[in-house]
């Protein structure tokens, strides 16, 4: 039976089972167990990509869970962790002529990511217990190694100004980095959407992914896709991505992204449309280029139309005015997980917990947004009536 599932394939861990930090900037609440239960119960996701599953103590914890039958491994890959599927993956920092960018790899079984870690990664990174380590090998060799171990290789957050393929590594084209073998998919989002990304004709042949890159529990599910899958397994998810099984992308509304517009690198002032290369406030010409401007630079003259699943602009609940941690908790308790609240709940259900104005904004999807820039997220503005 084909059924729709919600999948966010880029969720980091903050702390390994041995208590050591995995990603220094991630919350220590991000253990693999907490991440799995929060993604399912608070967010309403069905599938998550657990990035940082290359860490040996994380692999050992997964092994223990499987041995005790608390979790089970799907025949078609992926792990059933009590009603939510975990796809094991890793984020890697690759370099092209010294310019860094991030790359994701997903594996079918625990044994595959273990083999990739032990046979390949171990001798090419400095510290196997940390997230997103620099790999000392060429990008194409990394992609090949991922494929040798049955993995799926994805360009991570492709347009962000620091450490992304289009934001930092290439002059113009993905082929500079991957001349012969091309990755399996490109993660867009976090300041861009599919319409923006498709202005690069060379991306038309790639499946897209919209993922949260969450470093905290609350950010899980700020981007995700709805997929039609035969079963919520590794194979089910990958074939949906590759063979037209994406029902919709739900990406963060680009204006909310922290690198949507350009900003002055010296004082942080958002740069205006008319003078995007120097700061009107302090005069500096050091610019953190926004994703919007980078894409305008790269955009092809005559782009042809490309058929894509709908790309829905997602405004996470916590960004609405009037929704703090207490109200979020009450919403989940009285109405349902976040994705239910956003997609299905009726205005009258929301009014049980929220002020009328906020309930109306959510139910009617009626929001105005001030764009983000230079590392500061965009903001949902109160409507005049609220
Ligand atoms: Zn990254
Ligand atoms: Zn990441």
XYZ file of N, CA and C and ligand atoms in Angstrom, residues 10 12 23 91 102-103 132 156-157 163 213 215, ligand 1:
37
model
N 17.735 15.517 7.663
C 18.997 16.140 8.107
C 18.831 16.639 9.546
N 20.819 16.596 13.270
C 22.100 16.311 13.939
C 21.894 15.754 15.336
N 28.299 17.391 18.108
C 28.355 18.647 17.382
C 28.368 19.731 18.447
N 27.262 13.793 7.789
C 27.583 15.004 7.037
C 29.098 15.143 7.007
N 29.637 21.323 2.264
C 29.118 20.183 3.018
C 28.369 19.191 2.124
N 28.435 17.962 2.546
C 27.919 16.855 1.749
C 27.319 15.819 2.698
N 30.479 16.422 11.018
C 30.857 17.233 9.855
C 32.361 17.498 9.786
N 24.745 19.179 0.487
C 24.021 19.737 1.645
C 23.805 21.241 1.478
N 22.675 21.723 2.027
C 22.320 23.171 2.016
C 23.084 23.929 0.922
N 30.464 27.401 3.492
C 30.530 25.943 3.430
C 29.386 25.282 2.677
N 18.299 20.529 8.841
C 19.645 20.739 9.394
C 19.523 21.157 10.859
N 19.909 21.538 14.727
C 20.905 21.371 15.787
C 20.232 21.476 17.148
Zn 26.389 21.656 6.956
